[in-house]
PDB file of C-alpha atoms in Angstrom:
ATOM      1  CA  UNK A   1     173.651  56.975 177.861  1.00  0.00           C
ATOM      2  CA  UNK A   2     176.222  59.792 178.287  1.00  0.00           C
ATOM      3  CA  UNK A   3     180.084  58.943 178.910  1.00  0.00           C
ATOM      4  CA  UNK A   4     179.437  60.004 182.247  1.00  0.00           C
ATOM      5  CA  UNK A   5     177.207  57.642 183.030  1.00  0.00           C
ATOM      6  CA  UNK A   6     179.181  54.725 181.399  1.00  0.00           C
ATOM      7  CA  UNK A   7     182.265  56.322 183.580  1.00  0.00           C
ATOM      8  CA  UNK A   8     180.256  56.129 186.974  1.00  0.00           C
ATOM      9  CA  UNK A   9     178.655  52.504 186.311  1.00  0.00           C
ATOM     10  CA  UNK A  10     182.331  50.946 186.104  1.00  0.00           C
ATOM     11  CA  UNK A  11     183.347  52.812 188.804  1.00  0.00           C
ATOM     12  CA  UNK A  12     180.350  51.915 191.248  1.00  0.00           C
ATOM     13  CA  UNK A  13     180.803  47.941 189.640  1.00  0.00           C
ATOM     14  CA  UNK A  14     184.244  47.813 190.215  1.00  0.00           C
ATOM     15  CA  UNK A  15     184.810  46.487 186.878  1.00  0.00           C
ATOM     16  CA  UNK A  16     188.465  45.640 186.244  1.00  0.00           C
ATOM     17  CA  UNK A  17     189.822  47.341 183.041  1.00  0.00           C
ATOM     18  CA  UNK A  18     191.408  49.999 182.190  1.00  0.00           C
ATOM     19  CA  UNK A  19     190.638  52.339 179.440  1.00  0.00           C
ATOM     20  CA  UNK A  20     193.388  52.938 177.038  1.00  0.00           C
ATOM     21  CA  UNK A  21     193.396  55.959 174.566  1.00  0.00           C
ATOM     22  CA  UNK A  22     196.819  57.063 172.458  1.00  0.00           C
ATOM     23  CA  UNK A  23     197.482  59.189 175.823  1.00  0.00           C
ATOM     24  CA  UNK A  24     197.889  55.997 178.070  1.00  0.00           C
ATOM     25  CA  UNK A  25     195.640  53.927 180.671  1.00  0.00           C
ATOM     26  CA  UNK A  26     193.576  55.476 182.740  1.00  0.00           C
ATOM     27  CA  UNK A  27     190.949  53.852 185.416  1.00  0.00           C
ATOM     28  CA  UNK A  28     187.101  55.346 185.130  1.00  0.00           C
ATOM     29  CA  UNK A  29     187.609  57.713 188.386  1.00  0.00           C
ATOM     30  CA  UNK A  30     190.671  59.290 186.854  1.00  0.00           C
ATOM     31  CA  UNK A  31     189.142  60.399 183.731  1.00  0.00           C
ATOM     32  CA  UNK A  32     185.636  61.857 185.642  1.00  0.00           C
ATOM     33  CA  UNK A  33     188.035  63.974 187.132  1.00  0.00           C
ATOM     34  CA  UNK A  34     190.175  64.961 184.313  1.00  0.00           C
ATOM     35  CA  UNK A  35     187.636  65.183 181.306  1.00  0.00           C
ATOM     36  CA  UNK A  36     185.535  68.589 180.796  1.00  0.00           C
ATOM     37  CA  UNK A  37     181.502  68.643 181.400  1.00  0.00           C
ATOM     38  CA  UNK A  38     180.837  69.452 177.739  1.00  0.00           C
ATOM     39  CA  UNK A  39     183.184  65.525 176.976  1.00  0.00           C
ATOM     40  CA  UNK A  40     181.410  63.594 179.827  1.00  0.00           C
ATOM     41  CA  UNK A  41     177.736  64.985 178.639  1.00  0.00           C
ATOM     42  CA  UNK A  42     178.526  63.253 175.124  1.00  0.00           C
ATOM     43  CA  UNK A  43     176.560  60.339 174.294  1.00  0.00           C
ATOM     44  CA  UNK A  44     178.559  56.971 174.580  1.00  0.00           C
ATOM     45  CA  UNK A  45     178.370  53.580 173.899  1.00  0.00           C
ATOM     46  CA  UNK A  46     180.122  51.223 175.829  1.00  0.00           C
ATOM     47  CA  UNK A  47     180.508  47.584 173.975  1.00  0.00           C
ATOM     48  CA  UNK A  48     181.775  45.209 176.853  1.00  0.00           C
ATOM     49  CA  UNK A  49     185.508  44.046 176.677  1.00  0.00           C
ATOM     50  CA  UNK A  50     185.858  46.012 173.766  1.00  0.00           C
ATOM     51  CA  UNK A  51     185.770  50.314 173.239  1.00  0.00           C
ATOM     52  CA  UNK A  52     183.753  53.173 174.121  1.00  0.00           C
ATOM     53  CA  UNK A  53     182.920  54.978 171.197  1.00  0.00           C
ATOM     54  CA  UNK A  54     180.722  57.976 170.829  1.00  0.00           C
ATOM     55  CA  UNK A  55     177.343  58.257 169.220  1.00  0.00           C
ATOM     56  CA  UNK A  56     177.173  60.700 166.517  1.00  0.00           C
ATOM     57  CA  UNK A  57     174.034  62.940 165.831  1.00  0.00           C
ATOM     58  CA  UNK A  58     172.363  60.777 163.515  1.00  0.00           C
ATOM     59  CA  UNK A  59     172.981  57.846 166.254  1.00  0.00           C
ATOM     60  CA  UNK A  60     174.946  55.623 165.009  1.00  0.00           C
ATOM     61  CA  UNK A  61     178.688  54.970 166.549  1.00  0.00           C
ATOM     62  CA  UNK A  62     181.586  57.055 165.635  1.00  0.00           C
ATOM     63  CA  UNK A  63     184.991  58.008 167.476  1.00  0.00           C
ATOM     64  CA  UNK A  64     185.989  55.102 169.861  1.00  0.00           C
ATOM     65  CA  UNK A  65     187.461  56.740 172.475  1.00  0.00           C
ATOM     66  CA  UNK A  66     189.051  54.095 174.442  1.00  0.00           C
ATOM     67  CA  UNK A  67     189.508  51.024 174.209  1.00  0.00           C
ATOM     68  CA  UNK A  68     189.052  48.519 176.659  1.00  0.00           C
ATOM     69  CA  UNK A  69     191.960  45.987 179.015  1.00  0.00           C
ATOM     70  CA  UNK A  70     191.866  44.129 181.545  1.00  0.00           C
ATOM     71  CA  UNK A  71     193.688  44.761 184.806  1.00  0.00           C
ATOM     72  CA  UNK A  72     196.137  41.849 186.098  1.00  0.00           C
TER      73      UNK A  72
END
């Protein structure tokens, strides 16, 4: 699955959270506006309640890229 993907899918579920880099909190819409094509084509995992991290080229998970809170 590519970040996009991940991105659109809380989006479309309405999932309440907030992703949270070193940058701030920003809701899934926000950043499939602000991030580049080349970032949203990445692979991604996205572990529930927890991060999105990317998947590196041998496919195993590297960078998390934000981290996951609740809203409320």
């Amino acid at each position: 699955m590519v970040l996009r993907e991940i991105l659109e899918k809380i989006e479309t579920d309405k999932i309440p959270i907030w992703l949270s880099d070193r940058k701030g909190d920003w809701n899934a819409h926000d950043l499939l506006d602000r991030l580049s094509e080349p970032m949203l084509k990445r692979q991604a995992h996205l572990q529930p309640g927890l991060y999105i991290a990317l998947i590196n080229n041998g496919g195993y998970l590297g960078e998390v890229l934000y981290r996951v809170k609740q809203k409320g």
